[in-house]
Short mmCIF file of C-alpha atoms in Angstrom, two decimals:
data_model
loop_
_atom_site.label_atom_id
_atom_site.label_comp_id
_atom_site.label_asym_id
_atom_site.label_seq_id
_atom_site.Cartn_x
_atom_site.Cartn_y
_atom_site.Cartn_z
CA MET A 1 -17.86 -13.11 30.75
CA LYS A 2 -20.89 -10.83 30.51
CA ASN A 3 -24.58 -11.55 31.00
CA LEU A 4 -24.24 -13.80 34.01
CA LEU A 5 -27.47 -15.27 35.35
CA SER A 6 -29.32 -13.71 38.27
CA LEU A 7 -31.85 -14.82 40.87
CA THR A 8 -34.60 -13.61 38.52
CA ASP A 9 -33.59 -16.27 35.98
CA VAL A 10 -33.93 -19.00 38.60
CA GLU A 11 -37.27 -17.60 39.78
CA LYS A 12 -38.61 -17.64 36.21
CA ALA A 13 -37.37 -21.21 35.80
CA TYR A 14 -39.11 -22.22 39.01
CA GLU A 15 -42.43 -20.82 37.79
CA ARG A 16 -42.06 -22.84 34.58
CA VAL A 17 -41.24 -26.18 36.18
CA LYS A 18 -43.10 -25.96 39.49
CA PRO A 19 -46.42 -27.41 38.21
CA PHE A 20 -44.73 -30.51 36.75
CA ILE A 21 -41.88 -31.50 39.08
CA ASN A 22 -41.92 -33.00 42.55
CA LYS A 23 -41.36 -30.70 45.50
CA THR A 24 -38.74 -33.04 46.89
CA PRO A 25 -38.42 -33.53 50.65
CA ILE A 26 -35.91 -31.81 52.88
CA LEU A 27 -34.47 -34.41 55.26
CA THR A 28 -32.46 -34.31 58.47
CA SER A 29 -30.90 -36.91 60.74
CA THR A 30 -31.06 -36.18 64.46
CA LEU A 31 -28.34 -38.76 65.05
CA LEU A 32 -26.02 -37.29 62.42
CA ASN A 33 -26.55 -33.77 63.76
CA LYS A 34 -25.68 -35.03 67.24
CA TRP A 35 -22.55 -36.83 66.05
CA LEU A 36 -21.21 -33.91 64.01
CA GLY A 37 -22.49 -31.12 66.24
CA HIS A 38 -24.14 -29.18 63.44
CA GLU A 39 -27.54 -28.75 61.79
CA ILE A 40 -27.50 -30.44 58.36
CA TYR A 41 -30.36 -30.36 55.87
CA PHE A 42 -30.53 -32.61 52.81
CA LYS A 43 -32.46 -31.87 49.62
CA ALA A 44 -33.47 -35.32 48.38
CA GLU A 45 -33.47 -34.95 44.60
CA GLY A 46 -33.40 -38.72 44.23
CA MET A 47 -37.17 -38.39 44.76
CA GLN A 48 -37.46 -35.99 41.83
CA LYS A 49 -39.01 -36.95 38.49
CA ILE A 50 -36.61 -39.42 36.75
CA GLY A 51 -34.82 -39.78 40.10
CA ALA A 52 -32.50 -36.76 39.84
CA PHE A 53 -32.30 -32.95 39.80
CA LYS A 54 -31.70 -33.07 36.04
CA ALA A 55 -35.46 -33.05 35.44
CA ARG A 56 -35.49 -29.39 36.48
CA GLY A 57 -32.98 -28.16 33.90
CA ALA A 58 -34.31 -30.23 31.01
CA LEU A 59 -37.92 -29.24 31.55
CA ASN A 60 -37.06 -25.58 32.03
CA THR A 61 -35.14 -25.53 28.74
CA VAL A 62 -37.94 -27.20 26.73
CA SER A 63 -40.55 -24.94 28.38
CA TRP A 64 -38.44 -21.84 27.68
CA LEU A 65 -38.14 -22.81 24.00
CA ILE A 66 -41.91 -23.26 23.68
CA GLU A 67 -42.55 -20.04 25.61
CA ASN A 68 -40.40 -18.19 23.07
CA ASP A 69 -42.08 -19.78 20.04
CA GLN A 70 -39.02 -21.92 19.30
CA LYS A 71 -40.50 -25.39 19.80
CA PRO A 72 -38.12 -27.76 17.97
CA LYS A 73 -39.11 -30.65 15.73
CA HIS A 74 -36.46 -32.87 17.30
CA ILE A 75 -34.37 -32.69 20.48
CA VAL A 76 -30.94 -34.26 20.93
CA ALA A 77 -28.76 -34.59 23.99
CA ASN A 78 -25.56 -36.25 25.23
CA SER A 79 -25.35 -37.72 28.70
CA SER A 80 -23.99 -40.45 30.96
CA GLY A 81 -27.41 -41.04 32.45
CA ASN A 82 -29.56 -38.66 34.46
CA HIS A 83 -29.62 -35.85 31.89
CA ALA A 84 -30.51 -38.45 29.25
CA GLN A 85 -33.58 -39.51 31.22
CA ALA A 86 -34.49 -35.90 31.98
CA VAL A 87 -34.41 -34.79 28.33
CA ALA A 88 -36.33 -37.91 27.28
CA TRP A 89 -38.97 -37.18 29.94
CA ALA A 90 -39.27 -33.45 29.18
CA SER A 91 -39.44 -34.11 25.43
CA ALA A 92 -42.12 -36.76 25.84
CA MET A 93 -44.18 -34.40 28.03
CA ASN A 94 -44.21 -31.92 25.17
CA LYS A 95 -44.60 -34.54 22.41
CA ILE A 96 -41.22 -33.82 20.81
CA PRO A 97 -39.12 -36.74 19.44
CA ALA A 98 -35.73 -37.08 21.17
CA THR A 99 -32.47 -38.85 20.43
CA ILE A 100 -29.91 -39.30 23.21
CA TYR A 101 -26.22 -40.13 22.65
CA MET A 102 -24.83 -42.09 25.60
CA PRO A 103 -21.45 -43.73 26.26
CA LYS A 104 -21.89 -47.50 26.43
CA HIS A 105 -20.27 -47.65 29.90
CA CYS A 106 -23.36 -45.92 31.32
CA SER A 107 -25.50 -47.43 34.02
CA LYS A 108 -27.77 -49.99 32.33
CA VAL A 109 -30.74 -48.90 34.41
CA LYS A 110 -30.29 -45.31 33.14
CA ILE A 111 -30.11 -46.48 29.53
CA GLN A 112 -33.28 -48.53 29.95
CA ALA A 113 -35.08 -45.68 31.70
CA THR A 114 -34.15 -43.25 28.92
CA GLN A 115 -35.61 -45.62 26.35
CA SER A 116 -38.73 -46.14 28.46
CA TYR A 117 -39.53 -42.42 28.22
CA GLY A 118 -39.70 -42.86 24.45
CA ALA A 119 -36.33 -41.50 23.38
CA LYS A 120 -34.07 -43.17 20.83
CA VAL A 121 -30.76 -44.08 22.50
CA VAL A 122 -27.54 -44.25 20.49
CA LEU A 123 -24.74 -45.96 22.44
CA CYS A 124 -21.21 -44.73 21.73
CA GLU A 125 -17.76 -46.16 22.47
CA SER A 126 -16.88 -43.25 24.77
CA ARG A 127 -18.15 -39.99 26.19
CA ALA A 128 -15.98 -38.08 23.73
CA ILE A 129 -17.60 -39.85 20.76
CA ALA A 130 -21.09 -39.20 22.19
CA ASN A 131 -20.16 -35.52 22.43
CA GLU A 132 -19.03 -35.48 18.79
CA LYS A 133 -22.15 -37.23 17.52
CA VAL A 134 -24.57 -34.89 19.28
CA VAL A 135 -22.85 -31.84 17.78
CA GLU A 136 -23.23 -33.35 14.30
CA ALA A 137 -26.87 -34.26 14.91
CA SER A 138 -27.68 -30.75 16.16
CA LYS A 139 -26.82 -29.27 12.74
CA VAL A 140 -29.97 -30.72 11.18
CA GLU A 141 -32.63 -28.06 10.66
CA GLY A 142 -35.37 -28.08 13.30
CA THR A 143 -33.16 -29.95 15.78
CA TYR A 144 -32.27 -28.46 19.16
CA TRP A 145 -29.41 -29.69 21.36
CA ILE A 146 -29.93 -29.54 25.11
CA PRO A 147 -26.45 -29.98 26.60
CA PRO A 148 -26.13 -31.50 30.09
CA TYR A 149 -24.80 -28.36 31.76
CA ASN A 150 -23.36 -25.66 29.50
CA HIS A 151 -26.62 -23.82 28.80
CA ASN A 152 -28.20 -20.87 30.63
CA GLN A 153 -31.67 -22.40 30.83
CA VAL A 154 -30.31 -25.75 32.04
CA ILE A 155 -28.35 -23.92 34.77
CA SER A 156 -31.37 -21.81 35.76
CA GLY A 157 -33.49 -24.93 36.06
CA GLN A 158 -30.93 -26.76 38.19
CA GLY A 159 -30.78 -23.74 40.49
CA THR A 160 -34.42 -24.27 41.44
CA ALA A 161 -33.44 -27.13 43.78
CA ALA A 162 -31.47 -24.80 46.06
CA TYR A 163 -34.02 -22.01 45.57
CA GLU A 164 -36.94 -24.23 46.59
CA THR A 165 -35.07 -25.41 49.69
CA LEU A 166 -33.76 -22.06 50.89
CA MET A 167 -37.18 -20.45 50.48
CA GLU A 168 -38.40 -23.03 52.99
CA ILE A 169 -35.56 -23.36 55.54
CA GLY A 170 -34.15 -19.83 55.30
CA LYS A 171 -30.55 -18.70 55.52
CA VAL A 172 -27.80 -21.26 56.03
CA SER A 173 -24.06 -20.90 56.58
CA ALA A 174 -23.15 -22.94 53.50
CA VAL A 175 -24.63 -24.95 50.64
CA PHE A 176 -22.82 -28.01 49.24
CA ALA A 177 -23.35 -29.64 45.83
CA PRO A 178 -21.49 -32.12 43.62
CA CYS A 179 -19.79 -31.07 40.41
CA GLY A 180 -19.78 -32.92 37.10
CA GLY A 181 -20.04 -30.38 34.32
CA GLY A 182 -21.01 -27.72 36.83
CA GLY A 183 -24.67 -27.12 35.95
CA LEU A 184 -26.11 -27.94 39.37
CA LEU A 185 -23.30 -26.14 41.17
CA SER A 186 -23.64 -23.05 38.95
CA GLY A 187 -27.40 -22.91 39.41
CA THR A 188 -26.96 -23.43 43.14
CA PHE A 189 -24.47 -20.55 43.23
CA VAL A 190 -26.84 -18.18 41.40
CA ALA A 191 -29.85 -19.09 43.56
CA THR A 192 -28.00 -19.08 46.88
CA LYS A 193 -26.03 -15.87 46.39
CA GLY A 194 -29.17 -14.19 45.01
CA LEU A 195 -31.12 -15.01 48.15
CA PHE A 196 -28.34 -14.85 50.75
CA PRO A 197 -25.12 -13.20 49.49
CA GLU A 198 -23.19 -14.12 52.65
CA THR A 199 -23.94 -17.85 52.42
CA LYS A 200 -20.99 -19.86 51.18
CA VAL A 201 -21.42 -22.11 48.15
CA ILE A 202 -19.03 -25.07 48.09
CA GLY A 203 -18.47 -27.73 45.45
CA ALA A 204 -17.03 -31.24 45.39
CA GLU A 205 -15.94 -33.71 42.72
CA PRO A 206 -14.14 -37.07 42.70
CA LEU A 207 -10.36 -36.84 42.99
CA ASN A 208 -10.28 -39.37 40.12
CA ALA A 209 -12.26 -36.95 37.93
CA ASN A 210 -10.89 -33.63 39.08
CA ASP A 211 -11.03 -31.57 35.90
CA ALA A 212 -12.98 -28.79 37.65
CA ALA A 213 -10.47 -28.55 40.50
CA GLN A 214 -7.61 -28.43 38.00
CA SER A 215 -9.44 -25.76 36.03
CA ILE A 216 -10.03 -23.61 39.11
CA ARG A 217 -6.37 -23.91 40.13
CA LYS A 218 -5.07 -23.01 36.67
CA SER A 219 -7.75 -20.39 35.91
CA SER A 220 -8.49 -22.07 32.59
CA ILE A 221 -10.63 -25.03 31.55
CA GLN A 222 -8.70 -28.30 31.79
CA LYS A 223 -9.93 -31.40 29.97
CA LEU A 224 -9.39 -34.98 31.08
CA ALA A 225 -7.74 -37.19 28.46
CA ASN A 226 -9.84 -40.29 29.20
CA THR A 227 -13.07 -41.34 30.87
CA PRO A 228 -12.26 -41.13 34.61
CA ASN A 229 -12.31 -44.19 36.85
CA THR A 230 -14.92 -43.26 39.47
CA LEU A 231 -18.16 -44.70 40.83
CA ALA A 232 -19.67 -41.22 40.56
CA ASP A 233 -21.11 -41.62 37.07
CA GLY A 234 -22.79 -38.23 37.40
CA ALA A 235 -19.36 -36.60 37.66
CA MET A 236 -17.56 -38.37 34.83
CA THR A 237 -17.51 -35.34 32.55
CA LEU A 238 -14.25 -34.69 30.72
CA SER A 239 -14.42 -30.93 31.29
CA VAL A 240 -16.65 -28.17 32.64
CA GLY A 241 -18.31 -25.73 30.24
CA GLU A 242 -17.35 -22.19 29.32
CA ILE A 243 -20.56 -20.94 30.93
CA THR A 244 -20.39 -23.03 34.11
CA PHE A 245 -16.70 -22.24 34.64
CA GLU A 246 -17.57 -18.57 35.19
CA TYR A 247 -19.56 -19.58 38.30
CA LEU A 248 -17.16 -22.27 39.50
CA LYS A 249 -14.38 -19.66 39.66
CA GLN A 250 -16.48 -17.73 42.19
CA LEU A 251 -17.11 -20.61 44.61
CA ASP A 252 -16.11 -20.17 48.25
CA ALA A 253 -14.35 -23.56 48.36
CA PHE A 254 -13.96 -26.73 46.32
CA TYR A 255 -13.06 -30.23 47.52
CA GLU A 256 -11.58 -33.24 45.73
CA ILE A 257 -13.05 -36.43 47.17
CA THR A 258 -11.50 -39.91 47.32
CA GLU A 259 -13.54 -42.92 46.20
CA ASN A 260 -13.47 -44.41 49.72
CA ASP A 261 -14.80 -41.23 51.35
CA MET A 262 -17.54 -41.01 48.73
CA ILE A 263 -18.57 -44.65 49.21
CA TYR A 264 -18.40 -44.28 53.00
CA TRP A 265 -20.96 -41.46 52.94
CA THR A 266 -23.09 -43.15 50.28
CA GLN A 267 -23.55 -46.00 52.74
CA TRP A 268 -24.11 -43.79 55.77
CA LEU A 269 -26.60 -41.45 54.09
CA THR A 270 -28.52 -44.45 52.78
CA HIS A 271 -28.63 -45.81 56.33
CA LEU A 272 -29.39 -42.58 58.20
CA LEU A 273 -31.87 -41.01 55.78
CA LYS A 274 -33.47 -44.28 54.58
CA ILE A 275 -33.30 -43.28 50.89
CA ARG A 276 -31.39 -44.33 47.76
CA VAL A 277 -28.27 -42.21 47.33
CA GLU A 278 -26.12 -42.19 44.17
CA PRO A 279 -22.37 -42.01 44.86
CA THR A 280 -22.29 -38.60 43.12
CA SER A 281 -24.79 -37.33 45.72
CA ALA A 282 -22.45 -38.19 48.58
CA LEU A 283 -19.71 -35.87 47.30
CA GLY A 284 -21.38 -32.86 48.87
CA MET A 285 -21.64 -34.59 52.24
CA VAL A 286 -17.93 -35.41 52.27
CA ALA A 287 -17.19 -31.75 51.56
CA ALA A 288 -19.66 -30.69 54.26
CA GLN A 289 -17.99 -32.92 56.85
CA LYS A 290 -14.56 -31.54 55.97
CA TRP A 291 -15.78 -27.93 56.08
CA LEU A 292 -17.81 -28.37 59.28
CA SER A 293 -14.83 -29.94 61.08
CA LYS A 294 -13.06 -26.58 60.76
CA GLN A 295 -15.93 -24.48 62.14
CA SER A 296 -15.66 -23.25 65.73
CA GLU A 297 -19.40 -22.55 66.09
CA LYS A 298 -22.48 -24.67 65.37
CA SER A 299 -23.48 -24.23 61.73
CA LYS A 300 -26.64 -24.77 59.71
CA VAL A 301 -25.89 -26.13 56.23
CA LEU A 302 -27.62 -27.55 53.18
CA VAL A 303 -26.38 -30.55 51.19
CA ILE A 304 -28.01 -31.18 47.82
CA LEU A 305 -28.34 -34.91 47.16
CA SER A 306 -28.39 -34.94 43.38
CA GLY A 307 -29.98 -38.31 42.56
CA GLY A 308 -30.81 -41.88 43.46
CA ASN A 309 -30.44 -43.93 40.28
CA ILE A 310 -28.17 -46.92 40.89
CA ASP A 311 -27.84 -50.14 38.92
CA GLN A 312 -27.02 -53.52 40.44
CA GLN A 313 -23.37 -53.48 39.36
CA THR A 314 -22.73 -50.11 41.01
CA ASN A 315 -24.68 -51.15 44.09
CA GLN A 316 -22.46 -54.21 44.54
CA LYS A 317 -19.34 -52.02 44.38
CA ILE A 318 -20.80 -49.57 46.90
CA TRP A 319 -21.47 -52.30 49.45
CA LYS A 320 -18.38 -54.43 48.82
CA THR A 321 -16.84 -53.08 52.06
CA ASP A 322 -19.03 -52.45 55.10
CA PHE A 323 -18.29 -48.89 56.22
CA LEU A 324 -21.21 -48.83 58.66
CA GLN A 325 -18.90 -50.37 61.26
CA GLN A 326 -17.01 -47.03 61.29
CA ARG A 327 -19.17 -44.33 62.84
CA PRO A 328 -18.88 -40.76 61.46
#
């Protein structure tokens, strides 16, 4: 695939979004570093606008459209939650009406938040139906579809999280990020390799929703037949995109994470960092622990915590078993 993104694309995206987004904190845990024997930095995107990194990609895309004299009359999007809120927020900022197609199994708090930003929410029986409806809606003249990951400007915007962090903490041995459709991971890859070509970029997704891992193994995009059974609602995509797959194929490693491991680290990161952590966010930490356990020398790594939006039902499932009795 030609015309892959470069560091320049991420830098331009950062200039667009920088005045409007939060410069989210970079956290560490002295205790965790002592236990694992490594230096681990966390980018807390749960403290971003709308509570997730998705604000970066959505705002960059809307800003890019306006910058290029292509301001739409109507914006549509399809999402299981965080992208929905992000598009609703970015559209409202620029006074553009938005309609979001969401599967009805979505987190109720994410549905309510999307509506609170002023977007019209259309609930669908499944993710596949939401995907079909947004394609149909995008055919109306003056309407622009901002997909959750398979778009160059979305990817460039998501890459600003890693860019912002690495510009502050400098070179690391590896950067870890979760994978749903691959937008965050692709942007992280572009930003990281652009700044530090030798730094490894490593992805992680739920074993129960492992379409990306299957795709990487088979060198072609594999699609899940049904909505996957995982607490990581940010990684419930049925398949990666044609654009994002080009970056995922270049990753240095990719891990498939069990639900128990993901929940274990959701609890521990919440406890150690004193912040809200979505289960999807913990995927990168599980991968980091697995990778670090194989390193013979002390390493400095970055884990991108993608978001912190959790509804009561998910929270009850996370804390059903107390994993804090089992030290890392």
